[in-house]
CSV table of C-alpha atoms in Angstrom, one decimal:
chain,number,residue,atom,x,y,z
A,1,MET,CA,67.6,-42.1,-122.9
A,2,LEU,CA,70.4,-39.5,-122.9
A,3,LEU,CA,73.3,-40.2,-120.5
A,4,SER,CA,72.6,-36.8,-118.8
A,5,GLU,CA,69.1,-37.9,-118.1
A,6,LEU,CA,70.3,-41.2,-116.7
A,7,LEU,CA,72.7,-39.4,-114.3
A,8,LYS,CA,69.9,-37.2,-112.8
A,9,GLY,CA,70.5,-37.0,-109.0
A,10,ILE,CA,73.9,-38.7,-109.2
A,11,ASP,CA,76.7,-36.8,-107.4
A,12,THR,CA,79.5,-36.7,-109.9
A,13,LYS,CA,81.9,-33.9,-111.1
A,14,SER,CA,83.1,-35.9,-114.1
A,15,ASN,CA,83.1,-34.4,-117.6
A,16,PHE,CA,81.4,-36.7,-120.1
A,17,ASN,CA,80.2,-36.9,-123.6
A,18,ASP,CA,76.4,-36.9,-123.6
A,19,THR,CA,75.2,-39.8,-125.7
A,20,GLU,CA,72.1,-42.1,-126.2
A,21,ILE,CA,72.0,-45.0,-123.7
A,22,THR,CA,70.1,-48.2,-124.6
A,23,ASP,CA,70.7,-50.3,-121.5
A,24,ILE,CA,72.4,-50.4,-118.0
A,25,THR,CA,74.2,-53.3,-116.3
A,26,ASP,CA,76.7,-54.3,-113.7
A,27,ASN,CA,77.0,-57.8,-115.2
A,28,THR,CA,79.8,-58.4,-117.8
A,29,ALA,CA,77.6,-61.2,-119.3
A,30,LYS,CA,75.0,-58.6,-120.2
A,31,LEU,CA,77.3,-56.0,-121.9
A,32,CYS,CA,75.9,-54.7,-125.2
A,33,GLU,CA,76.2,-51.9,-127.7
A,34,GLY,CA,75.0,-48.6,-126.2
A,35,CYS,CA,74.9,-49.7,-122.6
A,36,VAL,CA,76.3,-48.1,-119.4
A,37,PHE,CA,78.5,-50.4,-117.3
A,38,VAL,CA,78.6,-49.9,-113.6
A,39,CYS,CA,81.7,-51.2,-111.8
A,40,ILE,CA,80.7,-52.8,-108.5
A,41,LYS,CA,83.1,-54.6,-106.2
A,42,GLY,CA,81.5,-57.8,-105.0
A,43,ALA,CA,82.6,-60.6,-102.7
A,44,HIS,CA,84.4,-62.5,-105.5
A,45,PHE,CA,84.7,-60.0,-108.4
A,46,ASP,CA,85.6,-56.3,-108.8
A,47,GLY,CA,83.8,-54.8,-111.8
A,48,HIS,CA,86.5,-52.2,-112.1
A,49,SER,CA,88.7,-54.8,-113.7
A,50,ALA,CA,86.2,-55.3,-116.5
A,51,ALA,CA,86.0,-51.6,-117.5
A,52,GLU,CA,88.1,-52.0,-120.7
A,53,GLU,CA,86.2,-55.1,-121.7
A,54,ALA,CA,82.9,-53.2,-121.3
A,55,VAL,CA,84.1,-50.4,-123.6
A,56,ASN,CA,85.3,-53.0,-126.2
A,57,LYS,CA,81.9,-54.6,-126.1
A,58,GLY,CA,80.1,-51.4,-126.8
A,59,ALA,CA,79.5,-49.6,-123.5
A,60,ARG,CA,79.2,-45.9,-124.1
A,61,ALA,CA,80.0,-45.0,-120.5
A,62,VAL,CA,81.5,-46.6,-117.4
A,63,VAL,CA,80.6,-45.6,-113.9
A,64,ALA,CA,83.4,-46.2,-111.4
A,65,GLU,CA,84.8,-45.3,-108.0
A,66,TYR,CA,88.3,-44.6,-109.4
A,67,ASP,CA,90.1,-44.0,-112.7
A,68,THR,CA,90.0,-47.2,-114.8
A,69,GLY,CA,91.7,-45.6,-117.8
A,70,VAL,CA,88.7,-45.8,-120.2
A,71,GLU,CA,87.0,-43.0,-122.1
A,72,ASN,CA,83.6,-41.4,-121.0
A,73,GLN,CA,84.1,-42.5,-117.4
A,74,ILE,CA,81.7,-41.3,-114.7
A,75,LEU,CA,83.3,-41.2,-111.2
A,76,VAL,CA,81.1,-41.5,-108.1
A,77,LYS,CA,81.8,-42.1,-104.4
A,78,ASN,CA,79.9,-45.4,-104.2
A,79,THR,CA,79.0,-47.3,-107.4
A,80,ARG,CA,76.5,-49.6,-105.5
A,81,ASP,CA,74.6,-46.5,-104.3
A,82,ALA,CA,74.7,-45.0,-107.8
A,83,TYR,CA,73.6,-48.2,-109.5
A,84,SER,CA,70.3,-48.3,-107.6
A,85,LEU,CA,69.4,-44.7,-108.7
A,86,LEU,CA,70.7,-45.2,-112.2
A,87,CYS,CA,68.4,-48.2,-112.6
A,88,ALA,CA,65.4,-46.3,-111.2
A,89,ASN,CA,66.1,-43.4,-113.6
A,90,PHE,CA,66.5,-45.7,-116.6
A,91,TYR,CA,63.1,-47.4,-116.0
A,92,GLY,CA,61.2,-44.3,-115.1
A,93,ASN,CA,61.0,-44.7,-111.3
A,94,PRO,CA,58.0,-47.1,-111.4
A,95,SER,CA,57.7,-47.5,-107.7
A,96,GLU,CA,56.6,-43.9,-107.3
A,97,LYS,CA,53.4,-44.9,-109.2
A,98,LEU,CA,52.8,-48.3,-107.5
A,99,HIS,CA,51.6,-49.2,-104.0
A,100,LEU,CA,54.6,-51.1,-102.7
A,101,ILE,CA,54.4,-53.4,-99.7
A,102,GLY,CA,57.8,-54.7,-98.4
A,103,ILE,CA,58.0,-57.7,-96.1
A,104,THR,CA,61.2,-58.7,-94.2
A,105,GLY,CA,62.1,-61.1,-91.5
A,106,THR,CA,63.7,-64.5,-91.1
A,107,ASN,CA,60.6,-66.6,-91.5
A,108,GLY,CA,57.0,-65.9,-92.6
A,109,LYS,CA,57.8,-63.5,-95.5
A,110,THR,CA,56.5,-65.8,-98.3
A,111,THR,CA,53.3,-66.9,-96.4
A,112,THR,CA,52.5,-63.3,-95.4
A,113,SER,CA,53.1,-62.1,-99.0
A,114,TYR,CA,50.7,-64.8,-100.4
A,115,LEU,CA,48.1,-63.8,-97.8
A,116,ILE,CA,48.3,-60.1,-98.7
A,117,GLU,CA,48.2,-60.9,-102.4
A,118,SER,CA,45.0,-63.1,-101.8
A,119,ILE,CA,43.4,-60.3,-99.8
A,120,LEU,CA,44.1,-57.7,-102.4
A,121,ILE,CA,42.8,-60.0,-105.2
A,122,SER,CA,39.6,-60.7,-103.2
A,123,SER,CA,39.0,-57.0,-103.0
A,124,GLY,CA,39.4,-56.6,-106.8
A,125,LYS,CA,42.9,-55.0,-106.9
A,126,ASN,CA,45.3,-55.7,-109.8
A,127,THR,CA,48.2,-57.2,-107.8
A,128,GLY,CA,51.8,-58.2,-108.4
A,129,LEU,CA,54.0,-60.4,-106.3
A,130,ILE,CA,57.8,-60.5,-106.0
A,131,GLY,CA,59.3,-63.3,-103.8
A,132,THR,CA,61.2,-66.4,-103.1
A,133,ILE,CA,59.0,-68.8,-105.1
A,134,SER,CA,58.2,-66.7,-108.1
A,135,HIS,CA,57.3,-63.3,-109.5
A,136,LYS,CA,53.6,-62.9,-110.5
A,137,TYR,CA,51.6,-60.3,-112.3
A,138,ASP,CA,49.0,-59.9,-115.1
A,139,GLY,CA,48.5,-63.7,-115.3
A,140,ARG,CA,52.2,-64.4,-115.7
A,141,THR,CA,54.5,-66.3,-113.4
A,142,LEU,CA,58.2,-65.8,-113.7
A,143,LYS,CA,61.0,-67.9,-112.1
A,144,ALA,CA,62.7,-66.2,-109.1
A,145,GLU,CA,66.5,-66.4,-109.1
A,146,ASN,CA,66.6,-64.5,-105.8
A,147,THR,CA,64.1,-63.6,-103.1
A,148,THR,CA,64.6,-60.0,-104.0
A,149,PRO,CA,65.9,-59.3,-107.6
A,150,GLY,CA,69.0,-57.1,-108.3
A,151,ALA,CA,68.4,-53.4,-108.8
A,152,GLU,CA,68.2,-53.5,-112.6
A,153,GLU,CA,66.0,-56.6,-112.8
A,154,LEU,CA,63.8,-55.2,-110.0
A,155,GLN,CA,63.2,-51.8,-111.6
A,156,CYS,CA,62.5,-53.5,-115.0
A,157,LEU,CA,60.0,-55.8,-113.4
A,158,LEU,CA,58.2,-53.0,-111.6
A,159,ARG,CA,58.1,-51.0,-114.9
A,160,ASP,CA,56.5,-54.0,-116.6
A,161,MET,CA,54.0,-54.4,-113.8
A,162,LEU,CA,53.1,-50.8,-114.1
A,163,SER,CA,52.7,-51.1,-117.8
A,164,ALA,CA,50.3,-54.1,-117.1
A,165,LYS,CA,48.2,-51.7,-115.0
A,166,THR,CA,49.2,-53.4,-111.7
A,167,GLU,CA,48.1,-51.3,-108.7
A,168,TYR,CA,49.7,-53.1,-105.7
A,169,VAL,CA,53.0,-55.0,-105.5
A,170,VAL,CA,53.8,-57.2,-102.6
A,171,MET,CA,57.5,-57.9,-102.2
A,172,GLU,CA,59.7,-60.0,-100.0
A,173,VAL,CA,62.8,-58.1,-99.0
A,174,SER,CA,65.8,-60.2,-98.0
A,175,SER,CA,68.6,-59.0,-95.7
A,176,HIS,CA,71.0,-59.4,-98.7
A,177,ALA,CA,68.9,-57.1,-100.8
A,178,LEU,CA,68.8,-54.5,-98.0
A,179,ASP,CA,72.5,-54.7,-97.3
A,180,GLN,CA,73.4,-54.6,-101.0
A,181,LYS,CA,71.1,-51.6,-101.6
A,182,ARG,CA,69.0,-53.3,-104.3
A,183,VAL,CA,65.9,-51.5,-102.9
A,184,GLU,CA,67.5,-48.2,-102.0
A,185,ASP,CA,65.5,-46.3,-104.6
A,186,ILE,CA,62.2,-48.2,-104.2
A,187,HIS,CA,59.5,-46.0,-102.7
A,188,PHE,CA,57.6,-48.2,-100.2
A,189,ASP,CA,54.1,-47.5,-98.9
A,190,THR,CA,54.2,-50.2,-96.2
A,191,ALA,CA,57.0,-52.2,-94.5
A,192,ILE,CA,56.2,-55.3,-92.5
A,193,LEU,CA,58.4,-57.2,-90.0
A,194,THR,CA,57.6,-60.9,-89.4
A,195,ASN,CA,60.3,-62.1,-87.0
A,196,MET,CA,64.1,-62.2,-86.4
A,197,THR,CA,66.0,-65.4,-85.7
A,198,HIS,CA,69.3,-67.0,-86.6
A,199,ASP,CA,70.1,-67.0,-90.3
A,200,HIS,CA,72.6,-65.8,-93.0
A,201,LEU,CA,75.4,-65.4,-90.5
A,202,ASP,CA,77.8,-66.7,-93.2
A,203,TYR,CA,77.1,-63.3,-94.9
A,204,HIS,CA,76.4,-60.9,-92.1
A,205,LYS,CA,78.9,-62.5,-89.6
A,206,SER,CA,76.9,-61.6,-86.5
A,207,PHE,CA,73.2,-61.5,-85.4
A,208,GLU,CA,73.5,-57.7,-84.7
A,209,ARG,CA,74.7,-57.0,-88.3
A,210,TYR,CA,71.9,-59.2,-89.6
A,211,ARG,CA,69.4,-57.1,-87.6
A,212,GLU,CA,71.0,-54.0,-88.7
A,213,ALA,CA,70.5,-55.0,-92.4
A,214,LYS,CA,66.8,-55.7,-91.7
A,215,ARG,CA,66.3,-52.4,-89.9
A,216,LEU,CA,67.3,-50.6,-93.1
A,217,LEU,CA,63.8,-51.3,-94.6
A,218,PHE,CA,62.2,-49.2,-91.8
A,219,LYS,CA,64.9,-46.8,-90.8
A,220,ASN,CA,66.2,-45.9,-94.3
A,221,TYR,CA,64.1,-47.0,-97.2
A,222,LEU,CA,60.6,-46.5,-95.8
A,223,GLN,CA,61.8,-43.4,-94.0
A,224,ASN,CA,63.1,-42.0,-97.3
A,225,SER,CA,60.2,-43.0,-99.4
A,226,LEU,CA,58.4,-40.2,-101.3
A,227,LYS,CA,55.0,-41.8,-100.5
A,228,GLN,CA,52.8,-39.7,-98.2
A,229,ASN,CA,50.8,-42.2,-96.1
A,230,ARG,CA,53.4,-44.7,-95.0
A,231,TYR,CA,52.9,-47.6,-92.5
A,232,ALA,CA,55.3,-49.8,-90.5
A,233,ILE,CA,53.7,-53.0,-89.3
A,234,LEU,CA,55.7,-54.7,-86.6
A,235,ASN,CA,55.5,-58.0,-84.7
A,236,MET,CA,55.2,-57.1,-81.0
A,237,ASP,CA,56.2,-60.6,-80.0
A,238,GLU,CA,59.8,-59.9,-81.3
A,239,PRO,CA,62.3,-59.0,-78.5
A,240,PHE,CA,64.1,-56.5,-80.7
A,241,VAL,CA,60.9,-54.9,-82.1
A,242,THR,CA,61.7,-51.4,-80.7
A,243,GLU,CA,64.9,-51.3,-82.9
A,244,PHE,CA,62.6,-51.3,-86.0
A,245,ILE,CA,60.3,-48.4,-85.1
A,246,PRO,CA,60.8,-45.7,-87.7
A,247,ASP,CA,60.7,-42.0,-87.0
A,248,GLU,CA,57.6,-39.8,-87.6
A,249,PRO,CA,55.6,-39.1,-89.7
A,250,ILE,CA,55.3,-42.9,-90.4
A,251,ASN,CA,52.3,-44.6,-88.9
A,252,THR,CA,53.4,-47.6,-86.8
A,253,LEU,CA,51.1,-50.5,-86.0
A,254,TYR,CA,51.7,-53.7,-84.1
A,255,TYR,CA,50.4,-57.3,-84.1
A,256,SER,CA,50.8,-60.1,-81.5
A,257,LEU,CA,49.7,-63.6,-80.7
A,258,SER,CA,49.3,-62.7,-77.0
A,259,LYS,CA,49.5,-59.0,-76.4
A,260,ASN,CA,46.5,-56.6,-76.6
A,261,THR,CA,47.7,-54.4,-79.5
A,262,ASN,CA,46.4,-53.2,-82.9
A,263,ALA,CA,45.9,-56.7,-84.1
A,264,TYR,CA,46.0,-59.8,-81.8
A,265,LEU,CA,44.8,-63.3,-81.4
A,266,VAL,CA,41.6,-63.7,-79.3
A,267,ASP,CA,41.3,-67.5,-79.7
A,268,CYS,CA,42.8,-70.3,-81.8
A,269,VAL,CA,41.6,-73.9,-82.4
A,270,GLU,CA,44.2,-76.0,-84.2
A,271,ASP,CA,44.1,-79.5,-85.7
A,272,ILE,CA,45.7,-81.4,-88.4
A,273,ASN,CA,43.3,-79.9,-91.0
A,274,GLY,CA,44.0,-76.3,-90.2
A,275,LEU,CA,43.3,-73.3,-87.9
A,276,GLN,CA,40.1,-71.6,-86.7
A,277,LEU,CA,41.0,-68.2,-85.5
A,278,THR,CA,39.2,-65.3,-83.7
A,279,CYS,CA,41.2,-62.1,-84.4
A,280,SER,CA,40.9,-58.6,-83.2
A,281,VAL,CA,42.1,-56.0,-85.8
A,282,MET,CA,41.9,-52.3,-84.9
A,283,GLY,CA,39.1,-53.0,-82.4
A,284,GLU,CA,37.0,-55.2,-84.7
A,285,THR,CA,36.7,-58.9,-83.9
A,286,PHE,CA,36.1,-61.5,-86.6
A,287,SER,CA,36.5,-65.3,-87.1
A,288,VAL,CA,38.4,-67.0,-90.0
A,289,LYS,CA,39.2,-70.5,-91.0
A,290,THR,CA,42.3,-71.6,-92.9
A,291,PRO,CA,43.7,-75.0,-94.0
A,292,MET,CA,47.2,-73.8,-93.0
A,293,ILE,CA,48.4,-75.2,-89.8
A,294,GLY,CA,50.8,-73.9,-87.1
A,295,ILE,CA,50.4,-71.0,-84.6
A,296,PHE,CA,53.1,-69.1,-86.5
A,297,ASN,CA,50.7,-68.9,-89.4
A,298,ALA,CA,48.2,-67.1,-87.1
A,299,SER,CA,50.9,-64.5,-86.7
A,300,ASN,CA,51.3,-64.2,-90.5
A,301,ILE,CA,47.5,-63.8,-90.8
A,302,LEU,CA,47.4,-61.0,-88.2
A,303,ALA,CA,50.1,-59.1,-90.1
A,304,ALA,CA,48.2,-59.5,-93.4
A,305,SER,CA,44.9,-58.5,-91.8
A,306,LEU,CA,46.5,-55.4,-90.3
A,307,PHE,CA,47.8,-54.5,-93.8
A,308,GLY,CA,44.2,-54.9,-95.1
A,309,TYR,CA,43.1,-52.3,-92.6
A,310,THR,CA,45.8,-49.8,-93.7
A,311,ALA,CA,44.7,-50.3,-97.3
A,312,LYS,CA,41.0,-49.7,-96.3
A,313,ILE,CA,40.0,-53.1,-97.4
A,314,SER,CA,36.7,-54.3,-95.8
A,315,LYS,CA,36.6,-57.1,-93.2
A,316,GLU,CA,34.6,-59.3,-95.6
A,317,PHE,CA,37.4,-59.1,-98.2
A,318,ILE,CA,40.1,-59.7,-95.6
A,319,ILE,CA,38.3,-62.9,-94.4
A,320,SER,CA,37.6,-64.1,-98.0
A,321,GLY,CA,41.2,-63.4,-99.0
A,322,ILE,CA,42.6,-65.5,-96.1
A,323,GLU,CA,40.1,-68.4,-96.5
A,324,ARG,CA,40.6,-68.7,-100.3
A,325,LEU,CA,44.3,-69.3,-99.9
A,326,SER,CA,44.6,-73.1,-99.6
A,327,GLY,CA,48.3,-73.0,-98.8
A,328,VAL,CA,51.7,-71.8,-99.9
A,329,PRO,CA,54.2,-74.1,-101.9
A,330,GLY,CA,56.8,-75.6,-99.6
A,331,ARG,CA,55.3,-74.1,-96.4
A,332,LEU,CA,53.9,-77.1,-94.5
A,333,GLU,CA,52.5,-78.1,-97.9
A,334,ARG,CA,50.3,-81.1,-97.6
A,335,VAL,CA,51.0,-84.1,-99.8
A,336,LYS,CA,47.6,-85.8,-100.5
A,337,ASN,CA,47.5,-89.5,-100.3
A,338,ASN,CA,45.0,-92.3,-99.6
A,339,LYS,CA,47.2,-94.2,-97.1
A,340,GLY,CA,46.0,-92.3,-94.0
A,341,ILE,CA,49.5,-90.7,-93.6
A,342,ASN,CA,50.0,-87.0,-93.0
A,343,VAL,CA,52.8,-85.9,-95.2
A,344,PHE,CA,54.1,-82.3,-95.4
A,345,VAL,CA,56.8,-80.5,-97.3
A,346,ASP,CA,58.3,-77.5,-95.6
A,347,TYR,CA,61.0,-75.0,-96.6
A,348,ALA,CA,62.3,-74.7,-93.0
A,349,HIS,CA,66.0,-74.0,-93.3
A,350,THR,CA,66.7,-72.1,-90.0
A,351,PRO,CA,66.7,-73.5,-86.5
A,352,ASP,CA,63.7,-71.4,-85.5
A,353,ALA,CA,61.7,-72.5,-88.5
A,354,LEU,CA,62.5,-76.1,-88.0
A,355,LYS,CA,61.6,-76.0,-84.3
A,356,ASN,CA,58.3,-74.2,-85.1
A,357,VAL,CA,57.3,-76.8,-87.6
A,358,LEU,CA,58.3,-79.8,-85.5
A,359,GLU,CA,56.5,-78.4,-82.4
A,360,THR,CA,53.4,-77.8,-84.4
A,361,LEU,CA,53.4,-81.4,-85.9
A,362,ASN,CA,54.1,-82.8,-82.4
A,363,ARG,CA,51.0,-81.2,-81.1
A,364,LEU,CA,48.9,-82.7,-83.9
A,365,LYS,CA,50.6,-86.0,-84.7
A,366,PRO,CA,48.4,-89.2,-84.4
A,367,ARG,CA,51.4,-91.5,-83.7
A,368,ARG,CA,54.9,-90.9,-84.9
A,369,LEU,CA,56.9,-88.0,-86.4
A,370,ILE,CA,59.6,-88.7,-89.0
A,371,ILE,CA,61.7,-85.9,-90.6
A,372,VAL,CA,63.8,-86.0,-93.7
A,373,PHE,CA,66.1,-83.0,-93.9
A,374,GLY,CA,69.6,-81.6,-94.7
A,375,CYS,CA,71.4,-78.2,-94.8
A,376,GLY,CA,72.5,-76.3,-97.8
A,377,GLY,CA,76.2,-75.9,-98.6
A,378,ASP,CA,78.2,-72.6,-98.6
A,379,ARG,CA,75.8,-71.1,-96.1
A,380,ASP,CA,75.7,-70.5,-92.4
A,381,LYS,CA,77.6,-73.5,-91.0
A,382,ALA,CA,76.9,-72.6,-87.3
A,383,LYS,CA,73.2,-73.6,-87.6
A,384,ARG,CA,73.8,-77.2,-88.8
A,385,PRO,CA,74.5,-78.8,-85.4
A,386,ILE,CA,71.7,-76.6,-83.9
A,387,MET,CA,69.2,-78.0,-86.4
A,388,GLY,CA,70.5,-81.5,-85.7
A,389,ASN,CA,69.9,-81.0,-82.0
A,390,ILE,CA,66.4,-79.7,-82.7
A,391,ALA,CA,65.5,-82.6,-84.9
A,392,SER,CA,66.8,-85.1,-82.2
A,393,ARG,CA,64.6,-83.5,-79.6
A,394,PHE,CA,61.4,-82.9,-81.5
A,395,ALA,CA,61.2,-85.8,-84.0
A,396,ASP,CA,60.8,-89.5,-83.2
A,397,PHE,CA,63.2,-90.4,-86.0
A,398,SER,CA,65.3,-88.4,-88.5
A,399,ILE,CA,66.7,-89.2,-91.9
A,400,ILE,CA,69.6,-86.9,-92.7
A,401,THR,CA,70.3,-86.3,-96.4
A,402,THR,CA,71.7,-83.9,-99.0
A,403,ASP,CA,70.2,-80.5,-99.5
A,404,ASN,CA,71.8,-78.4,-102.3
A,405,PRO,CA,75.5,-78.8,-101.1
A,406,ARG,CA,76.8,-76.3,-103.7
A,407,SER,CA,80.6,-76.5,-103.5
A,408,GLU,CA,80.8,-78.5,-100.2
A,409,ALA,CA,81.1,-82.2,-99.8
A,410,PRO,CA,77.7,-83.7,-98.6
A,411,PRO,CA,79.3,-86.0,-96.0
A,412,ASP,CA,80.9,-83.0,-94.3
A,413,ILE,CA,77.6,-81.2,-94.1
A,414,ILE,CA,75.9,-84.3,-92.8
A,415,ASP,CA,78.6,-84.8,-90.1
A,416,GLN,CA,78.1,-81.3,-88.9
A,417,ILE,CA,74.3,-81.9,-88.6
A,418,THR,CA,74.7,-85.2,-86.7
A,419,ASN,CA,77.2,-83.6,-84.3
A,420,GLY,CA,74.3,-81.8,-82.7
A,421,PHE,CA,72.2,-84.9,-82.2
A,422,GLN,CA,71.2,-86.2,-78.8
A,423,GLY,CA,71.0,-90.0,-79.0
A,424,ASN,CA,71.2,-92.2,-82.2
A,425,HIS,CA,67.6,-92.1,-83.4
A,426,PHE,CA,68.6,-91.1,-86.9
A,427,LYS,CA,69.8,-92.6,-90.2
A,428,VAL,CA,72.1,-91.0,-92.8
A,429,VAL,CA,70.9,-91.5,-96.4
A,430,GLU,CA,73.0,-89.2,-98.6
A,431,ASN,CA,71.0,-89.6,-101.8
A,432,ARG,CA,68.0,-87.3,-101.3
A,433,LYS,CA,65.7,-89.3,-103.6
A,434,GLU,CA,66.5,-92.5,-101.7
A,435,ALA,CA,66.0,-90.7,-98.4
A,436,ILE,CA,62.5,-89.5,-99.3
A,437,PHE,CA,61.6,-93.0,-100.6
């Protein structure tokens, strides 16, 4: 691609030598002959300091916010904004030709994405998935480094999905990705809100700024999408739901566990083996069984069913899609055994998620509830004593252990968790393998 083609739509008054471009990156580890290097200032590194290194390693142009002293320099107001569009241009704007479903929220993104993927596959659609656990399409499964990939990786992945004749792509959209504009030039057809609770305050600093980042999916990216028939699907049970309502002409639909809205729960029977639900979706009532447990999964099922309606998928395929999904890795994932013990693995890493899981298991437990958990390092420290307090109130016994401490000392993290405990019905076993054993 010519540099002039790459810069289409970019606001720059720079004079540059038009040249053939073979790649684009903001990562110094990926510099190569013929690439364009985009200087982005991050939390720990300013790409502008690497402009000369980029040219020495073969970059044919450098995109920057100020003069870095190198040749063939493209000056823009905001390199992060520019990078998103540059990547979209380089990979041929694949999202314009795919049906894109973006799902955001604190909890429930992964389960809702798996449900929608299953519904689409049941209806015969060629489907791709981008999320926390993995990226999947065309029979391939790729390891996910982030919930939502960076702009260059994301556009490349969408281009490859399009080449593999993928029709629909279901994508988890994190608050980091929204704030860092990784999806700014993704053209969404549908945006879904699961819920909003305490998380990532180490990055966003306040709950309001966290909500503000999540709102971008609806107020900016869905609003600015080139797609004609766009939908916002919102959880009416969320107290801040009105903040997420986009402007016209976007269709906005709601789901709820208790309120009579576009999709709602009529009845729910829950036991340790799963849920039996009666749902009303756009005025049509149907029953569905799932081995997933927890009333919060009923909310995810309503969101996925409502999407099925927007995609004109029949009730039969919606039901079969839900029922064929046996579970989601790490989401109250059952560990089979012949000892008569109910063992589950859950990804819960926020106070709200932990409380939901423990309340669910308390309702269903035959005798005693034991939890093994920890908190990750270099992340929101404020939630640690809160999660300790929740564990002390909703579990009969807790084993506190290490969970990806990163650069922090595990004993320090554990002390912050135990500071929130009421009573002493816990044990600290720092080694995670020993704790699980």
